[in-house]
Coordinates of C-alpha atoms in Angstrom, one line a residue:
Chain A
M41 CA 13.8 21.8 -5.1
I42 CA 15.4 18.3 -6.4
S43 CA 13.4 16.8 -9.2
V44 CA 11.7 13.3 -8.4
P45 CA 13.5 11.5 -11.1
N46 CA 16.9 12.9 -9.7
T47 CA 16.0 11.7 -6.4
L48 CA 14.9 8.5 -8.0
K49 CA 18.2 7.9 -9.5
I50 CA 20.0 8.8 -6.0
S51 CA 17.8 6.3 -3.9
L52 CA 18.4 3.4 -6.8
R53 CA 22.3 4.4 -6.6
A54 CA 22.3 4.2 -3.0
L55 CA 20.2 0.8 -2.9
R56 CA 22.4 -0.9 -5.4
V57 CA 25.5 -0.1 -3.3
N58 CA 24.1 -2.3 -0.4
K59 CA 22.4 -5.2 -2.7
M60 CA 22.3 -7.9 -0.3
R61 CA 20.9 -5.5 2.5
S62 CA 18.4 -4.0 0.1
S63 CA 17.1 -7.5 -1.2
L64 CA 16.7 -8.7 2.8
T65 CA 14.7 -5.5 3.5
M66 CA 12.5 -6.0 0.5
L67 CA 12.0 -9.8 1.5
G68 CA 10.0 -8.5 4.6
I69 CA 7.6 -6.8 2.2
V70 CA 7.5 -9.5 -0.2
I71 CA 6.4 -12.0 2.3
G72 CA 4.0 -9.7 4.1
V73 CA 2.2 -8.5 0.6
A74 CA 2.3 -11.9 -0.6
A75 CA 0.7 -13.2 2.5
V76 CA -2.1 -10.3 2.3
I77 CA -2.6 -11.6 -1.4
A78 CA -2.9 -15.1 -0.8
M79 CA -5.0 -15.0 2.2
L80 CA -7.1 -12.6 0.9
A81 CA -7.8 -14.8 -2.0
I82 CA -8.2 -17.7 -0.4
G83 CA -11.0 -16.0 1.9
S84 CA -13.0 -14.8 -1.0
G85 CA -12.5 -18.1 -2.7
A86 CA -14.2 -19.6 0.4
R87 CA -16.9 -17.2 0.3
Q88 CA -17.5 -18.0 -3.3
R89 CA -17.8 -21.3 -2.5
V90 CA -19.8 -20.9 0.1
S91 CA -22.4 -18.8 -1.7
D92 CA -22.3 -20.9 -4.5
E93 CA -23.5 -24.2 -2.6
I94 CA -26.2 -22.1 -1.2
A95 CA -27.1 -21.0 -4.8
S96 CA -27.2 -24.7 -5.8
M97 CA -29.5 -25.4 -2.9
G98 CA -31.9 -22.9 -4.3
S99 CA -31.0 -19.5 -3.3
N100 CA -34.0 -18.2 -5.3
L101 CA -36.2 -20.2 -3.2
I102 CA -39.3 -18.6 -1.6
I103 CA -41.7 -20.9 0.6
V104 CA -45.3 -19.9 1.3
F105 CA -47.1 -21.6 4.1
S106 CA -50.7 -21.8 5.1
G107 CA -52.0 -19.9 7.9
S108 CA -51.5 -21.0 11.5
T109 CA -54.6 -22.4 13.2
S110 CA -55.3 -21.4 16.5
S111 CA -57.1 -23.9 19.0
G112 CA -58.0 -22.6 22.3
G113 CA -55.4 -19.9 21.9
A114 CA -52.7 -22.2 21.1
R115 CA -51.2 -21.3 17.8
M116 CA -50.6 -24.5 16.1
G117 CA -47.8 -23.3 13.5
S118 CA -47.3 -22.5 9.8
G119 CA -49.0 -24.8 7.6
T120 CA -51.6 -26.4 10.2
D121 CA -54.8 -24.4 8.9
P122 CA -54.5 -25.0 5.0
T123 CA -55.5 -21.7 3.5
L124 CA -53.8 -21.8 0.7
S125 CA -55.6 -23.8 -2.5
M126 CA -54.1 -25.1 -5.8
D127 CA -55.7 -22.1 -7.7
D128 CA -53.9 -19.9 -5.7
V129 CA -50.7 -22.0 -7.0
E130 CA -51.7 -21.4 -10.6
A131 CA -52.8 -18.2 -10.0
I132 CA -49.1 -17.2 -8.8
R133 CA -47.7 -18.9 -11.5
R134 CA -49.7 -17.1 -13.8
E135 CA -49.9 -13.5 -12.7
C136 CA -46.4 -13.0 -10.7
P137 CA -43.9 -11.7 -13.2
A138 CA -40.7 -12.4 -10.8
V139 CA -41.8 -15.9 -10.4
E140 CA -40.3 -18.3 -12.3
D141 CA -42.1 -21.6 -11.4
V142 CA -44.3 -22.7 -8.6
A143 CA -44.7 -26.2 -7.1
A144 CA -47.4 -27.0 -4.4
I145 CA -46.7 -29.3 -1.6
H146 CA -49.2 -31.6 0.5
S147 CA -46.9 -33.7 2.4
G148 CA -47.3 -36.6 5.3
S149 CA -45.3 -39.6 6.3
A150 CA -46.4 -43.4 5.8
Q151 CA -45.0 -46.9 5.6
V152 CA -43.8 -47.9 2.0
I153 CA -43.9 -51.5 1.4
Y154 CA -42.2 -53.8 -1.6
G155 CA -42.5 -57.2 -1.4
N156 CA -41.5 -58.1 2.1
Q157 CA -39.5 -55.2 2.7
N158 CA -40.9 -51.9 4.2
W159 CA -39.8 -48.5 5.3
S160 CA -41.4 -45.4 7.1
T161 CA -40.6 -42.3 5.3
G162 CA -42.2 -38.9 4.3
I163 CA -44.4 -38.7 1.6
M164 CA -44.5 -35.6 -0.6
G165 CA -47.2 -35.2 -3.0
T166 CA -45.9 -32.4 -5.1
M167 CA -45.9 -31.2 -8.8
P168 CA -43.1 -31.9 -11.6
S169 CA -41.9 -28.4 -11.2
I170 CA -40.3 -29.2 -8.0
L171 CA -37.4 -30.9 -10.0
Q172 CA -36.7 -27.5 -11.6
I173 CA -37.3 -25.2 -8.8
N174 CA -34.5 -27.3 -6.6
A175 CA -32.2 -28.2 -9.5
W176 CA -32.9 -32.0 -8.8
E177 CA -32.1 -34.5 -11.2
V178 CA -33.6 -37.9 -12.0
A179 CA -31.2 -40.6 -11.6
E180 CA -32.9 -43.7 -13.1
G181 CA -36.3 -43.7 -14.9
K182 CA -38.5 -40.8 -15.5
P183 CA -40.4 -38.1 -13.5
F184 CA -44.2 -38.0 -13.2
T185 CA -45.8 -35.5 -15.8
P186 CA -48.5 -32.5 -15.3
Q187 CA -50.9 -35.5 -16.5
D188 CA -50.3 -37.4 -13.7
V189 CA -51.3 -34.4 -11.3
K190 CA -54.1 -33.8 -13.5
Y191 CA -55.7 -37.3 -13.3
A192 CA -54.2 -38.1 -9.7
T193 CA -52.3 -41.2 -11.2
K194 CA -50.8 -43.8 -8.8
V195 CA -47.4 -43.2 -9.6
C196 CA -44.4 -42.2 -7.5
M197 CA -40.4 -41.3 -7.6
L198 CA -38.2 -42.3 -4.8
G199 CA -35.5 -40.8 -2.9
K200 CA -32.2 -42.7 -3.3
T201 CA -32.3 -43.7 0.5
V202 CA -35.8 -45.2 0.1
A203 CA -34.8 -46.7 -3.2
D204 CA -31.5 -48.5 -1.3
E205 CA -33.7 -49.5 1.7
L206 CA -36.5 -51.1 -0.2
F207 CA -34.9 -52.5 -3.4
G208 CA -31.2 -52.7 -2.5
A209 CA -29.3 -53.9 -5.8
L210 CA -32.7 -54.2 -7.7
D211 CA -34.1 -52.0 -10.1
P212 CA -37.1 -50.1 -8.7
V213 CA -38.0 -48.6 -11.9
G214 CA -41.6 -50.2 -13.0
K215 CA -42.2 -52.1 -9.7
I216 CA -44.9 -51.4 -7.7
V217 CA -44.6 -50.5 -3.7
R218 CA -47.7 -49.9 -1.7
I219 CA -48.3 -46.6 0.3
K220 CA -51.0 -46.8 3.0
K221 CA -52.3 -50.1 1.1
V222 CA -52.4 -48.0 -2.3
P223 CA -50.6 -49.3 -4.9
F224 CA -48.0 -46.9 -6.6
R225 CA -46.1 -47.7 -9.6
V226 CA -42.4 -46.4 -9.4
L227 CA -41.4 -44.2 -12.4
G228 CA -37.9 -43.3 -11.2
V229 CA -35.4 -42.5 -8.5
L230 CA -33.9 -39.0 -7.9
G231 CA -30.3 -38.6 -7.8
K232 CA -28.5 -38.3 -4.3
K233 CA -29.1 -35.0 -2.5
G234 CA -27.2 -35.5 0.7
Q235 CA -27.9 -33.9 3.8
T236 CA -29.6 -30.6 4.6
M237 CA -27.5 -27.9 6.7
T238 CA -29.3 -29.2 9.6
G239 CA -28.6 -32.9 9.2
Q240 CA -32.0 -34.1 7.5
D241 CA -31.6 -36.8 5.1
Q242 CA -33.1 -35.2 1.8
D243 CA -33.1 -38.5 0.0
D244 CA -35.2 -40.2 2.3
V245 CA -38.7 -39.1 0.6
V246 CA -41.2 -40.3 -1.8
Y247 CA -42.7 -38.0 -4.1
V248 CA -46.2 -38.6 -5.6
P249 CA -48.3 -36.1 -7.7
I250 CA -49.9 -33.9 -5.1
T251 CA -53.5 -34.6 -6.2
T252 CA -53.0 -38.5 -5.3
A253 CA -51.7 -37.4 -2.0
Q254 CA -54.8 -35.0 -1.5
K255 CA -57.1 -37.7 -2.5
K256 CA -55.8 -41.1 -1.6
L257 CA -53.0 -40.4 1.1
F258 CA -53.6 -37.4 3.4
G259 CA -57.0 -36.0 3.0
T260 CA -57.9 -32.4 3.5
A261 CA -60.6 -30.8 5.3
I262 CA -61.5 -28.6 2.3
P263 CA -60.6 -30.9 -0.8
G264 CA -57.9 -29.3 -2.8
M265 CA -56.0 -27.4 0.0
I266 CA -52.5 -27.4 0.3
R267 CA -50.0 -26.9 3.3
F268 CA -47.3 -24.7 1.3
M269 CA -45.6 -24.1 -1.6
M270 CA -42.2 -23.7 -3.3
V271 CA -41.7 -20.9 -5.3
K272 CA -38.7 -19.9 -7.3
A273 CA -38.1 -16.3 -8.7
R274 CA -36.5 -15.6 -11.4
S275 CA -33.1 -14.3 -10.1
V276 CA -31.9 -13.5 -6.6
D277 CA -32.6 -9.6 -7.6
D278 CA -36.2 -10.9 -8.3
L279 CA -36.6 -12.4 -4.8
D280 CA -37.9 -9.1 -3.0
P281 CA -40.6 -8.2 -6.0
A282 CA -41.5 -11.8 -6.0
Q283 CA -42.2 -12.0 -2.4
Q284 CA -44.2 -8.7 -2.7
Q285 CA -46.3 -9.9 -5.7
I286 CA -47.1 -13.1 -4.0
T287 CA -48.3 -11.4 -0.7
D288 CA -50.5 -8.9 -2.8
L289 CA -51.8 -11.6 -5.1
L290 CA -52.6 -13.4 -2.3
R291 CA -54.0 -11.1 0.0
Q292 CA -56.3 -9.9 -2.9
R293 CA -57.3 -13.4 -3.7
H294 CA -58.2 -14.4 0.1
R295 CA -60.0 -11.0 0.4
I296 CA -57.8 -9.7 3.3
G297 CA -58.7 -6.3 4.5
P298 CA -56.4 -3.6 4.8
D299 CA -55.7 -3.9 8.5
Q300 CA -56.1 -7.6 8.8
D301 CA -53.0 -10.0 8.9
D302 CA -52.1 -12.5 6.2
D303 CA -53.4 -15.9 6.5
F304 CA -50.1 -17.2 4.6
T305 CA -46.4 -16.7 5.5
V306 CA -43.7 -15.9 2.9
K307 CA -40.2 -16.9 3.6
N308 CA -37.1 -17.0 1.5
L309 CA -33.8 -18.9 2.1
T310 CA -31.4 -15.3 1.3
Q311 CA -31.0 -15.0 5.2
M312 CA -29.3 -18.2 5.2
M313 CA -27.0 -17.4 2.6
Q314 CA -26.4 -14.2 4.3
V315 CA -25.2 -15.5 7.6
A316 CA -22.8 -18.0 5.9
V317 CA -21.1 -15.2 3.5
K318 CA -20.8 -12.9 6.7
L319 CA -19.1 -15.9 8.4
A320 CA -16.6 -16.3 5.4
D321 CA -16.2 -12.4 5.5
I322 CA -14.9 -12.8 8.6
M323 CA -13.0 -15.4 8.1
T324 CA -11.4 -13.2 5.1
L325 CA -10.8 -10.6 7.4
L326 CA -9.0 -12.4 10.2
L327 CA -6.8 -14.0 7.7
G328 CA -6.0 -10.6 6.0
A329 CA -5.5 -9.1 9.4
I330 CA -2.8 -12.1 10.3
A331 CA -1.2 -11.5 7.1
S332 CA -1.1 -7.7 7.7
I333 CA 0.9 -8.2 10.6
S334 CA 3.8 -9.6 8.5
L335 CA 3.5 -6.8 6.2
L336 CA 4.0 -4.5 9.7
V337 CA 7.0 -6.3 10.4
G338 CA 8.2 -6.1 6.9
G339 CA 7.7 -2.1 7.2
I340 CA 9.6 -2.2 10.6
G341 CA 12.6 -3.8 8.9
I342 CA 12.3 -0.8 6.2
M343 CA 12.6 1.6 9.0
N344 CA 15.2 -0.5 10.8
I345 CA 17.7 -0.4 7.5
M346 CA 16.6 3.3 6.8
L347 CA 17.8 4.4 10.2
V348 CA 21.0 2.7 9.6
S349 CA 21.3 3.9 6.3
V350 CA 21.0 7.5 7.5
T351 CA 23.6 7.0 10.1
E352 CA 26.1 5.5 7.4
R353 CA 25.6 8.3 5.3
T354 CA 25.7 11.1 7.7
R355 CA 28.6 12.6 5.9
E356 CA 26.9 12.2 2.5
I357 CA 23.6 14.3 4.0
G358 CA 26.1 17.0 5.3
I359 CA 27.6 17.6 1.7
R360 CA 24.1 17.9 0.1
I361 CA 22.9 20.2 2.9
A362 CA 26.1 22.3 2.4
V363 CA 25.9 22.6 -1.1
G364 CA 22.2 23.8 -0.6
A365 CA 19.8 20.7 -0.1
K366 CA 16.9 22.2 1.8
T367 CA 14.9 20.2 4.4
W368 CA 12.5 18.5 2.1
D369 CA 15.1 17.7 -0.7
I370 CA 16.9 15.3 2.0
R371 CA 13.3 13.9 3.3
L372 CA 12.0 13.2 -0.3
Q373 CA 15.6 11.7 -1.1
F374 CA 15.0 8.9 2.1
I375 CA 11.2 8.8 1.6
I376 CA 11.7 7.8 -2.0
E377 CA 14.4 5.5 -1.1
A378 CA 12.1 3.4 1.6
V379 CA 8.8 3.8 -1.3
T380 CA 11.2 2.2 -3.6
L381 CA 12.3 -0.8 -1.5
S382 CA 8.5 -1.0 -0.4
L383 CA 7.2 -0.9 -4.0
I384 CA 9.6 -3.5 -5.7
G385 CA 9.1 -5.6 -2.8
G386 CA 5.5 -5.2 -3.0
S387 CA 5.4 -6.0 -6.9
L388 CA 7.1 -9.0 -6.2
G389 CA 5.1 -9.8 -3.2
I390 CA 1.9 -9.6 -5.5
F391 CA 3.5 -11.8 -8.1
I392 CA 4.4 -14.4 -5.4
G393 CA 0.8 -14.1 -3.5
Q394 CA -0.9 -14.6 -6.9
T395 CA 1.0 -17.5 -8.0
G396 CA 0.8 -19.0 -4.6
S397 CA -3.1 -18.5 -4.6
I398 CA -3.2 -20.1 -8.1
L399 CA -1.4 -23.2 -7.0
V400 CA -3.7 -23.3 -3.8
A401 CA -6.6 -23.2 -6.0
R402 CA -5.4 -26.0 -8.1
F403 CA -4.6 -28.4 -5.1
A404 CA -7.1 -27.4 -2.6
N405 CA -9.8 -27.1 -5.2
L406 CA -11.0 -23.8 -3.8
P407 CA -12.3 -21.3 -6.5
I408 CA -9.2 -18.5 -5.6
I409 CA -10.0 -14.9 -6.6
V410 CA -7.4 -12.7 -7.0
S411 CA -9.3 -9.5 -6.9
P412 CA -7.7 -6.2 -8.8
L413 CA -9.0 -4.3 -6.0
S414 CA -6.7 -6.6 -3.6
I415 CA -3.7 -5.8 -5.9
M416 CA -4.4 -2.4 -6.1
L417 CA -4.9 -2.4 -2.3
A418 CA -1.6 -4.5 -1.7
F419 CA 0.1 -2.1 -3.9
G420 CA -1.0 1.1 -2.2
F421 CA -0.3 -0.6 1.2
S422 CA 3.1 -1.2 0.6
A423 CA 3.5 2.4 -0.6
G424 CA 2.1 3.5 2.3
V425 CA 4.2 1.2 4.5
G426 CA 7.2 2.9 2.8
I427 CA 6.2 6.6 3.5
F428 CA 5.0 5.7 7.0
F429 CA 8.3 3.8 8.1
G430 CA 10.6 5.8 5.6
F431 CA 9.3 9.1 7.1
Y432 CA 10.8 8.9 10.4
P433 CA 14.5 8.3 8.9
A434 CA 13.9 10.8 6.3
Y435 CA 13.1 13.2 9.1
K436 CA 16.0 12.4 11.4
A437 CA 18.4 12.8 8.1
S438 CA 16.8 16.5 7.1
L439 CA 17.6 17.8 10.6
L440 CA 21.4 17.0 10.6
N441 CA 23.6 19.7 11.5
P442 CA 26.1 20.1 8.4
I443 CA 28.9 21.4 10.3
D444 CA 28.7 17.9 12.7
A445 CA 27.8 15.8 9.6
L446 CA 30.6 17.0 7.5
R447 CA 32.9 15.9 10.1
Y448 CA 31.2 12.6 10.9
E449 CA 33.6 9.5 10.3
Chain B
M153 CA 30.6 51.4 10.4
E154 CA 29.1 52.1 6.9
N155 CA 28.3 49.5 4.3
H156 CA 30.5 50.6 1.5
A157 CA 29.6 49.4 -1.9
S158 CA 32.0 46.7 -2.6
A159 CA 31.6 44.8 0.9
L160 CA 30.9 41.3 0.0
I161 CA 31.1 40.2 3.5
Q162 CA 30.4 42.6 6.4
V163 CA 30.0 41.5 10.0
R164 CA 29.4 43.5 12.9
N165 CA 29.7 42.5 16.5
L166 CA 29.5 38.9 15.7
T167 CA 29.2 36.4 19.0
R168 CA 28.9 32.9 18.7
T169 CA 28.4 31.2 22.2
Y170 CA 28.0 27.7 23.0
S171 CA 26.7 26.7 26.3
L172 CA 28.3 23.4 27.7
G173 CA 26.2 22.5 30.7
E174 CA 26.2 25.7 32.9
T175 CA 29.3 27.0 31.5
S176 CA 29.0 29.0 28.1
I177 CA 32.0 29.3 25.9
H178 CA 32.4 32.7 23.6
A179 CA 33.6 31.1 20.3
L180 CA 33.5 34.4 18.6
D181 CA 33.5 37.5 21.0
T182 CA 32.2 40.4 19.0
I183 CA 34.1 40.2 16.0
S184 CA 33.6 43.3 13.5
L185 CA 35.3 43.1 9.9
S186 CA 34.5 43.2 6.4
I187 CA 35.7 41.4 3.2
D188 CA 35.2 43.2 -0.3
K189 CA 34.7 41.5 -3.4
G190 CA 37.4 39.9 -5.3
E191 CA 39.9 39.7 -2.1
F192 CA 41.7 36.7 -1.1
V193 CA 41.6 36.2 2.7
S194 CA 43.5 34.3 4.7
I195 CA 42.5 33.2 8.2
M196 CA 45.2 31.8 10.9
G197 CA 44.9 30.8 14.5
P198 CA 45.3 27.7 16.7
S199 CA 42.5 25.5 17.3
G200 CA 39.8 26.8 19.5
S201 CA 40.6 30.4 18.4
G202 CA 37.3 30.7 16.6
K203 CA 38.3 30.6 13.2
S204 CA 36.3 27.5 12.4
T205 CA 33.4 28.9 14.0
F206 CA 33.6 32.0 11.9
M207 CA 33.8 30.3 8.9
N208 CA 30.7 28.4 9.6
I209 CA 29.1 31.5 10.5
V210 CA 30.2 33.4 7.1
G211 CA 29.7 30.0 5.1
C212 CA 26.1 30.4 6.4
L213 CA 26.5 27.0 7.9
D214 CA 25.7 28.1 11.4
T215 CA 24.0 31.5 12.8
P216 CA 25.7 34.0 15.4
T217 CA 24.3 34.4 18.9
S218 CA 24.2 37.9 18.4
G219 CA 25.5 40.3 16.0
S220 CA 24.7 41.0 12.4
Y221 CA 26.0 39.4 9.3
F222 CA 25.5 41.0 5.9
L223 CA 26.3 39.1 2.7
E224 CA 25.9 41.3 -0.5
G225 CA 24.2 43.8 1.5
V226 CA 21.2 41.1 2.6
D227 CA 21.1 40.2 6.5
V228 CA 21.6 36.8 6.8
S229 CA 22.3 36.4 10.5
R230 CA 18.7 35.7 11.3
L231 CA 17.6 33.6 8.2
R232 CA 16.1 30.3 8.9
R233 CA 17.5 27.0 7.7
D234 CA 16.1 26.7 4.1
E235 CA 16.9 30.1 3.3
L236 CA 20.4 29.5 4.7
A237 CA 20.4 26.5 2.2
E238 CA 19.4 28.9 -0.9
I239 CA 22.2 31.2 0.0
R240 CA 24.7 28.5 0.4
N241 CA 23.6 27.1 -3.0
K242 CA 23.6 30.4 -5.0
K243 CA 26.5 32.4 -3.4
I244 CA 29.1 30.0 -1.7
G245 CA 31.5 27.0 -2.8
F246 CA 32.9 25.1 -0.2
V247 CA 36.1 23.3 -0.2
F248 CA 37.1 20.9 2.6
Q249 CA 40.0 19.6 3.9
G250 CA 38.8 16.0 3.5
F251 CA 37.3 17.0 0.2
N252 CA 33.7 15.4 0.7
L253 CA 32.8 14.0 -2.1
L254 CA 30.0 11.8 -2.8
P255 CA 31.6 8.1 -2.9
R256 CA 30.4 5.8 -5.8
T257 CA 29.4 8.8 -7.9
P258 CA 30.9 10.0 -11.3
A259 CA 32.9 13.3 -11.2
I260 CA 30.7 14.8 -13.5
E261 CA 27.6 14.2 -11.0
N262 CA 29.6 15.4 -8.0
V263 CA 30.4 18.7 -9.7
E264 CA 26.7 18.8 -11.0
L265 CA 25.2 18.3 -7.3
P266 CA 24.8 22.1 -6.0
M267 CA 22.5 22.3 -9.4
L268 CA 20.6 19.6 -8.4
Y269 CA 19.2 21.6 -5.6
N270 CA 18.3 24.5 -7.8
G271 CA 16.2 23.5 -10.4
T272 CA 18.7 23.9 -13.1
S273 CA 17.8 21.9 -16.2
A274 CA 19.9 18.6 -17.0
R275 CA 21.5 20.1 -19.9
E276 CA 22.9 23.4 -18.4
R277 CA 24.1 21.4 -15.4
R278 CA 26.2 19.2 -17.3
E279 CA 27.5 22.1 -19.4
K280 CA 28.6 24.1 -16.3
A281 CA 29.7 20.9 -15.0
L282 CA 32.0 20.4 -17.8
E283 CA 33.3 23.8 -17.8
A284 CA 34.3 23.8 -14.2
L285 CA 36.1 20.4 -14.9
R286 CA 37.9 21.7 -17.5
I287 CA 39.0 24.7 -15.4
V288 CA 40.4 22.7 -13.2
G289 CA 42.1 20.4 -15.5
L290 CA 40.1 17.4 -14.7
D291 CA 37.5 17.3 -18.2
D292 CA 39.4 13.8 -18.9
R293 CA 37.9 12.5 -15.7
I294 CA 34.5 13.0 -15.7
D295 CA 33.5 9.3 -15.5
H296 CA 35.9 8.7 -12.9
H297 CA 34.7 7.7 -9.5
P298 CA 36.6 9.6 -6.5
N299 CA 38.0 6.5 -5.2
Q300 CA 39.8 6.4 -8.7
L301 CA 41.2 9.9 -8.3
S302 CA 44.4 10.9 -6.6
G303 CA 44.2 13.2 -3.5
G304 CA 45.1 16.3 -5.8
Q305 CA 42.6 15.1 -8.1
Q306 CA 39.9 14.9 -5.6
Q307 CA 40.7 18.1 -4.4
R308 CA 40.6 19.7 -7.8
L309 CA 37.2 18.0 -8.3
A310 CA 35.9 19.5 -4.9
I311 CA 37.3 22.8 -6.4
A312 CA 35.0 22.2 -9.5
R313 CA 32.1 21.5 -7.4
A314 CA 32.4 24.7 -5.6
I315 CA 32.9 26.9 -8.5
S316 CA 30.3 24.9 -10.8
N317 CA 27.3 27.0 -9.8
S318 CA 29.3 30.4 -10.2
P319 CA 29.5 31.5 -6.5
S320 CA 30.5 34.8 -5.2
I321 CA 32.8 33.2 -2.3
I322 CA 34.7 30.2 -1.9
M323 CA 35.4 29.0 1.5
A324 CA 38.2 26.8 1.9
D325 CA 38.7 25.2 5.3
E326 CA 42.3 23.6 5.4
P327 CA 42.3 22.8 1.8
T328 CA 45.7 21.4 1.8
G329 CA 45.7 19.5 5.0
N330 CA 45.7 16.3 3.4
L331 CA 48.0 16.8 0.4
D332 CA 51.7 16.8 0.1
T333 CA 53.7 20.1 -0.8
K334 CA 53.7 19.7 -4.4
T335 CA 50.0 18.8 -4.9
S336 CA 49.3 21.8 -2.0
A337 CA 51.2 24.1 -4.1
E338 CA 49.3 23.2 -7.3
I339 CA 45.7 23.5 -5.4
M340 CA 47.2 26.9 -4.2
E341 CA 48.0 28.3 -7.7
L342 CA 44.3 27.0 -8.8
F343 CA 42.9 29.0 -6.2
V344 CA 45.2 32.3 -7.0
R345 CA 44.3 32.0 -10.6
L346 CA 40.4 31.6 -10.0
N347 CA 40.7 34.5 -8.0
A348 CA 42.9 36.8 -10.6
E349 CA 40.8 35.5 -13.5
S350 CA 37.1 34.8 -12.0
H351 CA 37.3 37.5 -9.5
I352 CA 36.0 35.1 -6.9
T353 CA 36.2 36.1 -3.5
M354 CA 38.6 33.8 -1.5
V355 CA 38.5 33.0 2.3
L356 CA 40.7 30.6 3.1
V357 CA 41.3 28.8 6.6
T358 CA 44.8 27.2 7.1
H359 CA 47.4 26.7 9.7
E360 CA 50.4 26.7 7.6
P361 CA 52.3 30.2 7.1
D362 CA 53.3 29.4 3.6
I363 CA 49.8 28.5 2.5
A364 CA 48.4 31.8 4.0
A365 CA 50.9 33.7 2.1
H366 CA 49.1 33.2 -1.2
A367 CA 46.7 35.5 0.3
R368 CA 46.7 39.5 0.1
R369 CA 45.2 39.6 3.4
L370 CA 45.8 37.9 6.6
I371 CA 43.5 37.6 9.6
R372 CA 44.6 36.1 12.6
F373 CA 42.3 34.8 15.4
L374 CA 43.0 33.9 18.9
D375 CA 40.6 33.2 21.8
G376 CA 37.6 34.2 19.5
E377 CA 38.9 37.6 18.8
I378 CA 40.7 38.8 15.9
I379 CA 44.4 39.7 16.9
S380 CA 45.9 40.9 13.5
D381 CA 44.4 42.0 10.1
E382 CA 47.2 42.7 7.7
R383 CA 47.7 43.3 4.0
N384 CA 50.6 42.1 1.8
N385 CA 51.7 42.1 -1.6
V386 CA 53.2 38.6 -1.8
T387 CA 51.5 36.7 -4.3

């Protein structure tokens, strides 16, 4: 059996003889591999961007709703029966290790008046921790403090939309607005948050201390009850433990027996993220599949050229067989030749694909990710293409009859 | 017929039939003969006489339809493709009318070619190839490509390739067919010398009587049969 280095030497010599032809054949693989690498990089970049965006919205968020009321058999939906209390909020903050922060929310809607301007908007009674939980920024002024919550002071923060509608170009900080005829001092304005995925304006809201909302604006049947709370888990991995800890704690605090249903609902935002990421994955797959077609075409190009090469070199093959080359000696020679073509093409393709991805990343502002896996995949794939499309020509060459091959002109 | 000890090639009732559609052609029709080690045999005959078919079978490039072929006492008539390749590699050196050298490949590598397929080490390959090139007088041309050599030099290179692996037989098929008279004479001298000095068995196919006359034994073929087998003392 001939050794692989010797075969490689023969193959390289044969490829050098037809430089133009070898380069053009390689070009097919170069384009195919570059396309696969670039498409996978762009696809995974898009995936990364989607999940980054969701993460910035607070992917570690858990929402705990009060239980639903049923009125004559019609269930009224989550939060209609306030079963959660401010004490529950404190208990969760204190006793659930997977929880980073909690903000209780008691909300409603009302007309806000400043001077001769008025605006109907959502009023969210909450706690200062809501800012950290949602990673919201205060654009002007300052936020209200735990003291404001403790003493139910009449202060508020405005969403950007509300501030624009009521104050226009004026600076709202320090001004007095009226909500349900109660005067509130504006402490600050939040930075612009834009719309949610469902199109709601996240800036069309006024934030007040939750205790103020409960006492002055939207009274509750039992004092100190809240509609829902937002909980931030310490990390994405802590989401499931946090949900479990909250559920266990609340069942215990609410004295719910083992076969009774919860009087609250715990939800998180990971599902939304999973759907979006799945979509990005499908897109990556689609792009990769389209790019793979060009790799396939490149492979067929290799096969085509190898078949021509076998025919052209019939006499050479005849000589080799006559002096003792066995079936696999001949096969190996042509397979290695095809693999050499596809691997050189593949390496160039990886380089071009990577360079292209970096350029796209710069211009399209996408976080392009060229993963080592996709490079290994492309390398392995192009070797595979060489073996697959080289095999038939090699097989054909190895079965030549030496007597006829030696007479071939 | 018995195997006697010195018989290198022994064929018995060798028949090779080609089927062309419904008719079949007997290219060789029950041939029996033996060639001893160290002999120099010429085979003559018009085209279609079966001499090429005989050469192909004796050279292990083809297998007979029926009959047996013992090469150094081993029946090679029923061997598989790769087993035949091994026999050719070890025991047979070929010299063709059209030289059949690898183009764009240095002379030395052409000579090394048979050894490339039997696991000879690179160093030993080089040594043996250099020795073969020295024997044929081309040791000053080791890096030349075949297209840089004259016809006679190319044929000598082919002979160097044939002897590089120390075969038992050299099968030469019209080795002087493409050469002028003077060069033909040189090539024939080389064959005679190899036969005399290295005791390599020579089997030579030709249609030129003065080339055939270099051999000590002349076998004539016609219509797939041997019509004469005579020994002479001309050398």
